[in-house]
Short mmCIF file of C-alpha atoms and ligand atoms in Angstrom, two decimals:
data_model
loop_
_atom_site.label_atom_id
_atom_site.label_comp_id
_atom_site.label_asym_id
_atom_site.label_seq_id
_atom_site.Cartn_x
_atom_site.Cartn_y
_atom_site.Cartn_z
CA MET A 1 39.21 -21.60 22.55
CA GLU A 2 38.06 -19.20 20.35
CA LYS A 3 39.93 -16.75 19.03
CA GLN A 4 37.03 -14.05 17.64
CA MET A 5 32.99 -14.03 17.15
CA THR A 6 30.68 -12.67 15.59
CA LEU A 7 28.16 -10.03 17.23
CA ARG A 8 24.29 -9.81 16.31
CA SER A 9 25.05 -6.82 14.57
CA GLY A 10 28.07 -8.69 11.60
CA ALA A 11 31.46 -7.55 13.40
CA VAL A 12 33.26 -9.85 14.36
CA ILE A 13 35.62 -9.23 17.37
CA HIS A 14 38.84 -10.42 18.60
CA ALA A 15 39.91 -12.61 21.98
CA ILE A 16 41.74 -10.06 24.18
CA SER A 17 43.84 -10.91 27.52
CA ARG A 18 43.06 -8.98 30.55
CA LYS A 19 46.76 -7.26 29.97
CA ASP A 20 46.22 -5.88 27.10
CA ALA A 21 42.48 -4.87 27.45
CA ASP A 22 44.04 -2.96 30.60
CA SER A 23 46.34 -1.07 28.22
CA LYS A 24 43.78 0.13 25.41
CA ASN A 25 41.29 1.29 28.76
CA TYR A 26 38.43 -1.26 28.05
CA LEU A 27 35.87 -1.62 30.66
CA THR A 28 34.26 -4.47 31.33
CA ARG A 29 30.86 -3.97 32.59
CA GLN A 30 31.43 -5.03 36.08
CA THR A 31 33.95 -1.87 35.96
CA LEU A 32 31.28 -0.01 34.11
CA SER A 33 28.98 -0.53 36.51
CA GLU A 34 31.15 0.67 39.37
CA LEU A 35 31.46 4.01 38.18
CA HIS A 36 27.47 4.16 37.42
CA LEU A 37 28.21 3.34 32.94
CA MET A 38 26.57 1.52 30.90
CA PRO A 39 27.78 0.05 27.33
CA SER A 40 26.21 2.42 24.35
CA GLY A 41 27.37 0.60 22.42
CA GLU A 42 28.41 -3.96 21.12
CA PRO A 43 31.48 -4.77 22.78
CA VAL A 44 35.11 -3.91 21.02
CA ALA A 45 36.74 -6.63 22.55
CA PHE A 46 36.34 -10.09 24.84
CA GLU A 47 38.35 -12.84 27.34
CA VAL A 48 37.15 -16.19 28.09
CA SER A 49 37.94 -16.24 31.65
CA GLU A 50 39.97 -19.37 32.84
CA ASN A 51 36.75 -21.45 33.73
CA GLY A 52 35.40 -20.63 30.76
CA SER A 53 32.45 -17.91 30.95
CA LEU A 54 32.98 -15.00 28.63
CA ILE A 55 33.78 -10.77 29.71
CA TYR A 56 33.34 -8.50 26.98
CA TYR A 57 35.29 -5.31 27.06
CA PHE A 58 33.47 -2.21 25.76
CA HIS A 59 35.12 1.00 24.37
CA PRO A 60 35.96 4.01 27.09
CA GLU A 61 34.61 6.34 24.57
CA ARG A 62 31.44 3.87 23.49
CA VAL A 63 29.63 5.14 27.22
CA THR A 64 26.85 6.70 28.77
CA GLU A 65 25.40 7.38 31.97
CA ALA A 66 23.05 4.25 33.87
CA PRO A 67 19.88 5.61 34.74
CA VAL A 68 19.40 5.45 37.87
CA GLU A 69 17.13 2.36 38.53
CA MET A 70 20.59 0.90 37.27
CA TRP A 71 22.64 2.17 40.14
CA TYR A 72 20.03 3.59 43.05
CA SER A 73 19.54 0.02 45.53
CA PRO A 74 16.42 1.42 48.00
CA THR A 75 18.57 -0.11 50.50
CA SER A 76 22.07 0.77 51.71
CA ARG A 77 23.01 -2.87 52.16
CA LYS A 78 23.37 -3.95 49.01
CA GLU A 79 24.05 -7.33 48.14
CA SER A 80 25.68 -8.52 45.48
CA TYR A 81 27.50 -12.17 44.40
CA THR A 82 30.74 -13.13 42.85
CA LEU A 83 30.94 -15.64 40.07
CA GLU A 84 33.28 -17.65 39.07
CA SER A 85 35.41 -16.06 37.16
CA GLY A 86 35.70 -12.86 40.01
CA THR A 87 33.46 -10.42 38.30
CA VAL A 88 30.64 -9.47 41.22
CA ILE A 89 26.89 -8.87 40.26
CA GLU A 90 24.38 -6.88 41.96
CA ARG A 91 21.01 -8.34 43.11
CA MET A 92 18.26 -6.34 40.96
CA SER A 93 14.21 -7.51 41.07
CA VAL A 94 13.02 -8.65 37.79
CA LYS A 95 11.68 -5.76 36.95
CA ARG A 96 14.56 -3.09 37.37
CA ALA A 97 16.48 -6.49 35.30
CA ALA A 98 14.03 -6.32 32.26
CA ALA A 99 14.12 -2.41 32.14
CA CYS A 100 18.16 -2.65 31.69
CA ASN A 101 17.15 -5.31 28.93
CA TYR A 102 18.46 -8.23 31.75
CA TYR A 103 16.10 -11.42 31.13
CA THR A 104 16.73 -15.30 32.57
CA GLU A 105 18.37 -17.55 30.45
CA GLU A 106 14.73 -19.31 30.46
CA ARG A 107 13.45 -16.03 28.85
CA LEU A 108 15.91 -15.49 26.79
CA LYS A 109 15.99 -18.56 25.00
CA LYS A 110 12.02 -18.28 24.90
CA MET A 111 12.48 -15.09 23.24
CA ASN A 112 14.96 -17.30 20.66
CA TYR A 113 18.03 -15.99 22.46
CA GLU A 114 20.52 -17.93 23.43
CA VAL A 115 22.94 -16.86 26.72
CA VAL A 116 26.90 -17.09 25.79
CA GLU A 117 28.08 -14.12 28.38
CA GLU A 118 28.42 -14.70 31.88
CA PRO A 119 24.80 -12.75 33.94
CA VAL A 120 24.86 -9.48 34.58
CA ALA A 121 22.37 -9.57 37.94
CA PHE A 122 20.52 -12.01 39.96
CA THR A 123 18.48 -11.64 42.36
CA TYR A 124 16.66 -14.60 44.75
CA LYS A 125 13.59 -16.53 43.94
CA ALA A 126 11.36 -17.67 46.31
CA ASP A 127 13.43 -20.71 47.92
CA ARG A 128 16.64 -18.08 47.82
CA SER A 129 17.98 -20.50 44.97
CA ILE A 130 19.61 -18.03 43.26
CA LEU A 131 18.27 -17.50 39.63
CA PHE A 132 20.57 -15.20 37.00
CA PHE A 133 19.95 -12.38 34.53
CA TYR A 134 21.62 -11.77 31.21
CA ASP A 135 22.00 -8.91 29.32
CA LYS A 136 19.60 -9.83 25.83
CA LYS A 137 22.07 -7.18 23.52
CA THR A 138 25.40 -9.83 24.04
CA ALA A 139 22.74 -13.19 24.01
CA LYS A 140 23.22 -14.97 20.95
CA ARG A 141 19.61 -14.44 17.97
CA LEU A 142 19.23 -18.07 17.55
CA PRO A 143 17.70 -19.12 13.68
CA LEU A 144 14.36 -19.29 13.87
CA MET A 145 12.67 -22.84 13.13
CA CYS A 146 9.44 -24.27 10.94
CA VAL A 147 6.61 -23.87 12.48
CA ARG A 148 5.50 -27.30 10.44
CA CYS A 149 8.72 -29.66 11.52
CA GLY A 150 9.83 -27.48 13.76
CA GLU A 151 13.42 -29.33 12.57
CA PHE A 152 15.02 -26.83 10.43
CA VAL A 153 15.46 -23.13 9.94
CA ARG A 154 12.56 -21.45 8.64
CA PHE A 155 13.26 -20.88 4.33
CA ASN A 156 10.23 -19.21 3.92
CA LYS A 157 6.51 -18.19 4.31
CA LYS A 158 8.34 -19.88 8.43
CA LEU A 159 9.04 -23.14 6.98
CA CYS A 160 12.16 -25.10 6.20
CA GLU A 161 12.84 -25.30 2.63
CA LYS A 162 11.73 -29.09 2.66
CA CYS A 163 8.19 -28.33 4.23
CA TYR A 164 8.20 -24.73 2.14
CA GLU A 165 8.72 -27.45 -1.16
CA ARG A 166 6.16 -29.61 0.07
CA GLU A 167 3.61 -27.08 0.47
CA MET A 168 4.30 -25.56 -2.74
CA ALA A 169 3.79 -28.54 -4.76
CA ILE A 170 0.97 -29.57 -3.44
CA ARG A 171 -0.98 -25.88 -3.71
CA ARG A 172 0.64 -26.04 -7.45
CA ALA A 173 -1.06 -29.45 -8.20
CA GLU A 174 -4.09 -27.74 -7.19
CA GLY A 175 -3.49 -24.89 -9.28
CA ASP A 176 -2.96 -26.66 -12.22
CA ARG A 177 -6.15 -28.98 -11.49
CA ILE A 178 -8.36 -26.18 -12.06
CA ARG A 179 -6.52 -24.09 -14.56
CA SER A 180 -6.13 -27.70 -16.85
CA ALA A 181 -9.78 -28.53 -16.34
CA GLN A 182 -12.48 -28.75 -19.23
CA TYR A 183 -14.61 -25.56 -18.42
CA ASN A 184 -16.84 -26.21 -21.67
CA MET A 185 -17.11 -22.45 -22.63
CA GLU A 186 -18.99 -21.68 -25.57
CA ARG A 187 -16.42 -18.84 -27.27
CA GLU A 188 -18.98 -16.35 -27.77
CA LYS A 189 -20.41 -16.75 -24.06
CA VAL A 190 -16.99 -15.28 -22.64
CA LEU A 191 -16.30 -12.18 -22.78
CA PHE A 192 -13.21 -9.26 -21.97
CA PHE A 193 -13.82 -6.21 -21.77
CA ASP A 194 -10.81 -3.51 -20.28
CA LEU A 195 -11.89 0.31 -20.09
CA GLU A 196 -9.99 3.41 -19.80
CA LEU A 197 -10.81 6.48 -17.43
CA THR A 198 -10.06 9.92 -16.50
CA GLY A 199 -8.55 8.52 -13.54
CA PHE A 200 -8.26 7.06 -10.47
CA TYR A 201 -11.24 6.87 -8.56
CA ASP A 202 -15.15 5.57 -8.33
CA HIS A 203 -15.82 9.75 -9.51
CA ASP A 204 -13.96 9.34 -12.54
CA GLU A 205 -14.96 9.07 -16.16
CA ILE A 206 -15.06 6.12 -18.79
CA LEU A 207 -13.39 7.27 -22.52
CA SER A 208 -13.30 3.57 -23.58
CA ILE A 209 -14.56 0.59 -23.18
CA THR A 210 -13.10 -2.75 -25.74
CA ILE A 211 -15.01 -5.63 -25.25
CA ILE A 212 -14.28 -9.03 -27.25
CA ASP A 213 -15.44 -12.30 -26.87
CA GLY A 214 -13.71 -15.61 -26.59
CA ASN A 215 -13.25 -15.86 -30.43
CA GLY A 216 -11.13 -12.65 -29.75
CA ASP A 217 -14.05 -11.08 -32.45
CA MET A 218 -14.65 -7.62 -31.42
CA VAL A 219 -18.04 -7.03 -30.04
CA MET A 220 -17.39 -3.53 -28.65
CA ASP A 221 -15.20 -0.83 -29.26
CA THR A 222 -15.88 2.80 -28.40
CA LEU A 223 -14.55 5.76 -27.18
CA VAL A 224 -16.53 7.69 -24.38
CA LYS A 225 -17.40 11.24 -24.42
CA PRO A 226 -16.75 12.46 -20.42
CA GLU A 227 -20.45 13.73 -19.18
CA HIS A 228 -18.68 16.35 -16.67
CA THR A 229 -15.04 15.55 -17.38
CA LYS A 230 -12.98 18.05 -19.31
CA LYS A 231 -9.34 17.11 -18.72
CA TRP A 232 -7.61 14.53 -17.69
CA THR A 233 -3.51 15.51 -17.62
CA ARG A 234 -2.28 12.70 -15.67
CA THR A 235 -4.41 9.35 -17.49
CA GLU A 236 -4.31 10.98 -20.93
CA LYS A 237 -0.18 10.83 -21.14
CA ILE A 238 -0.78 6.85 -19.31
CA HIS A 239 -3.95 6.21 -22.28
CA GLY A 240 -3.88 8.97 -25.12
CA ILE A 241 -7.44 9.91 -24.86
CA THR A 242 -7.55 13.52 -25.54
CA PRO A 243 -10.73 15.19 -25.37
CA ALA A 244 -10.64 16.20 -29.06
CA MET A 245 -10.72 12.13 -29.55
CA VAL A 246 -13.71 12.07 -28.05
CA GLU A 247 -15.56 15.13 -29.04
CA ASP A 248 -17.84 13.17 -30.95
CA ALA A 249 -17.78 10.05 -29.35
CA PRO A 250 -21.30 9.06 -27.69
CA LEU A 251 -21.97 9.41 -24.15
CA LEU A 252 -22.20 6.11 -21.43
CA THR A 253 -26.06 6.93 -21.12
CA ASP A 254 -25.66 6.75 -24.95
CA LEU A 255 -23.85 2.69 -24.71
CA ILE A 256 -25.87 1.37 -21.62
CA PRO A 257 -28.55 -0.64 -23.26
CA ARG A 258 -26.27 -2.19 -25.47
CA ILE A 259 -23.32 -3.22 -23.03
CA LYS A 260 -26.48 -5.07 -20.75
CA GLU A 261 -27.45 -6.31 -23.80
CA ILE A 262 -24.17 -7.64 -24.42
CA PHE A 263 -23.31 -8.52 -20.16
CA GLU A 264 -26.98 -9.68 -20.14
CA GLY A 265 -25.21 -13.13 -22.94
CA ALA A 266 -21.77 -13.82 -21.80
CA LYS A 267 -21.85 -16.58 -19.44
CA ASN A 268 -18.17 -14.91 -17.75
CA ILE A 269 -16.69 -11.71 -18.56
CA ILE A 270 -13.53 -11.00 -17.64
CA ALA A 271 -10.54 -8.11 -16.71
CA TYR A 272 -7.65 -7.69 -15.98
CA GLY A 273 -7.65 -6.01 -12.30
CA VAL A 274 -11.41 -6.51 -12.18
CA SER A 275 -11.78 -4.51 -9.04
CA THR A 276 -11.44 0.09 -11.18
CA ASP A 277 -12.78 -1.45 -14.13
CA PHE A 278 -15.98 -3.28 -12.33
CA SER A 279 -16.42 0.28 -10.01
CA HIS A 280 -16.55 1.56 -13.08
CA ILE A 281 -19.40 -0.53 -15.43
CA LYS A 282 -21.38 -1.36 -12.40
CA TYR A 283 -23.05 2.22 -13.06
CA ILE A 284 -24.77 1.23 -15.76
CA TYR A 285 -26.99 -0.53 -14.14
CA ASP A 286 -29.07 1.42 -11.31
CA ASN A 287 -29.36 -1.51 -8.72
CA GLU A 288 -27.48 -3.50 -6.76
CA GLU A 289 -29.39 -6.35 -8.06
CA ASP A 290 -28.13 -6.01 -10.81
CA ARG A 291 -24.53 -4.93 -9.90
CA GLU A 292 -24.49 -8.07 -8.25
CA ILE A 293 -25.57 -10.27 -11.03
CA LEU A 294 -22.66 -8.73 -13.12
CA HIS A 295 -19.84 -9.09 -10.64
CA SER A 296 -20.64 -12.82 -10.81
CA LYS A 297 -19.72 -12.80 -13.97
CA ILE A 298 -16.94 -11.65 -13.85
CA ARG A 299 -13.33 -13.60 -13.39
CA CYS A 300 -10.00 -11.63 -12.64
CA CYS A 301 -7.72 -12.22 -15.01
CA ALA A 302 -4.86 -11.20 -13.24
CA ASN A 303 -6.06 -12.79 -9.65
CA GLU A 304 -4.99 -15.67 -12.04
CA TYR A 305 -1.98 -14.80 -13.43
CA VAL A 306 -0.51 -14.06 -9.19
CA ARG A 307 -1.84 -17.22 -8.57
CA TYR A 308 0.06 -18.98 -11.45
CA ILE A 309 3.30 -17.45 -10.15
CA HIS A 310 3.65 -18.05 -6.78
CA GLU A 311 2.47 -21.53 -7.59
CA HIS A 312 4.67 -22.03 -10.35
CA ARG A 313 7.21 -18.52 -10.22
CA PRO A 314 7.79 -17.35 -6.87
CA GLU A 315 10.13 -14.89 -8.03
CA LEU A 316 8.54 -13.06 -9.92
CA GLU A 317 6.99 -9.86 -7.82
CA HIS A 318 5.37 -8.29 -10.07
CA ALA A 319 1.93 -8.80 -11.81
CA SER A 320 0.82 -6.13 -14.03
CA LEU A 321 -0.62 -7.09 -17.64
CA ILE A 322 2.94 -6.16 -19.43
CA ASP A 323 4.41 -7.92 -16.16
CA ALA A 324 2.23 -11.67 -17.63
CA MET A 325 3.16 -11.06 -21.70
CA GLU A 326 6.41 -10.80 -21.16
CA CYS A 327 6.35 -13.45 -18.13
CA PHE A 328 4.72 -16.26 -20.78
CA GLY A 329 6.87 -14.74 -23.80
CA ILE A 330 3.78 -13.24 -25.28
CA GLU A 331 3.31 -10.56 -28.83
CA TRP A 332 1.53 -7.62 -28.32
CA GLU A 333 -0.98 -6.65 -30.30
CA GLY A 334 -0.99 -2.44 -30.16
CA VAL A 335 -0.03 -0.09 -27.78
CA PRO A 336 -0.50 -1.16 -24.40
CA HIS A 337 -2.15 0.69 -22.41
CA SER A 338 -5.07 1.55 -24.41
CA SER A 339 -8.18 -0.27 -24.17
CA ILE A 340 -8.44 -2.30 -26.91
CA ALA A 341 -5.01 -3.51 -27.21
CA ASP A 342 -4.91 -4.40 -23.18
CA THR A 343 -7.89 -6.52 -24.42
CA PHE A 344 -7.03 -8.86 -26.36
CA ALA A 345 -4.15 -9.39 -24.38
CA CYS A 346 -6.48 -10.30 -20.99
CA ARG A 347 -7.36 -12.92 -23.96
CA LYS A 348 -4.10 -14.14 -24.60
CA VAL A 349 -2.98 -13.86 -21.27
CA TRP A 350 -6.26 -16.49 -20.16
CA ASN A 351 -6.00 -19.02 -22.83
CA VAL A 352 -2.35 -19.75 -21.60
CA LEU A 353 -3.61 -20.13 -17.80
CA PHE A 354 -6.93 -21.58 -18.71
CA PRO A 355 -5.55 -23.49 -22.38
CA ASN A 356 -8.93 -26.10 -21.98
CA TYR A 357 -11.62 -23.03 -21.26
CA TYR A 358 -13.77 -23.25 -24.57
CA ARG A 359 -15.71 -26.49 -25.87
CA ASP A 360 -14.11 -27.10 -29.88
ZN1 ZN B 1 9.99 -28.12 7.98
#
């Protein structure tokens, strides 16, 4: 016979004799229900009766008054049923049972619970056969099974370890195929760019622009004087660009013709985390059509890195440019968070991810 059991919460309780339980004033469900009480905590001990059914004992200080619907019977005539263990249970409607968190075995099974305790109430089916209710609180939660094979316990993404590994291998092979493909790009037509901004929102302004090409040659690297913003203390701490530094820098409007020219000659324009960069650089064009053309050339190095780590290094959680550099063991040139260092770093990460990107 089992001497101890682990509850769903992880608490371990021990088998106890009725005599010992009485001496400690422990209460069974039946006694509690006769007193119109219900347990407020988990069982503190259990007994396996002669017929093998499980009876839980509850601590007398961890009880609460039962809600009226639990003990109120609309008819004066109470219907009860005596279980083999001698425990008397009461008839209850399905609705009232559900309000008490009591369910049929079938219903609990659907919720992935296994019944261990004896029934706590009952009702009659239409054919007068008996239907027992069990307390969900003391039912055992079963492990969730793999949604693919249904054979093994879930490991990750609702799949068992085997199915998960198989799924990962397929995705990895697909990702590797894309990354190692030959793209035949001309180095001069691939651009990497990064912006530093006065803030994190759409209305914030550009403070610096760096654009390099696939050779690692500088195409543009300039500070930009914002037209409306005078101070940016929060982002200044990140990129180190002060208002004094941009005092004599060109305005974005002065740079637009040159940037357009650079972008027009490019086939791919790559940035690390393009959404912020694109939402600012798109304003060099004043119509949606041109913005769409630019958008179609843009590739996100961060997205590709995230895909890579999902496939190869699922234990990695963070995907900033600094994380990517560390993951691939690439050295920084210059200070991270300056647009120039970030642009060179982005190019290096891209080169690792897409080793056959260029024609030569
Ligand atoms: Zn499976």
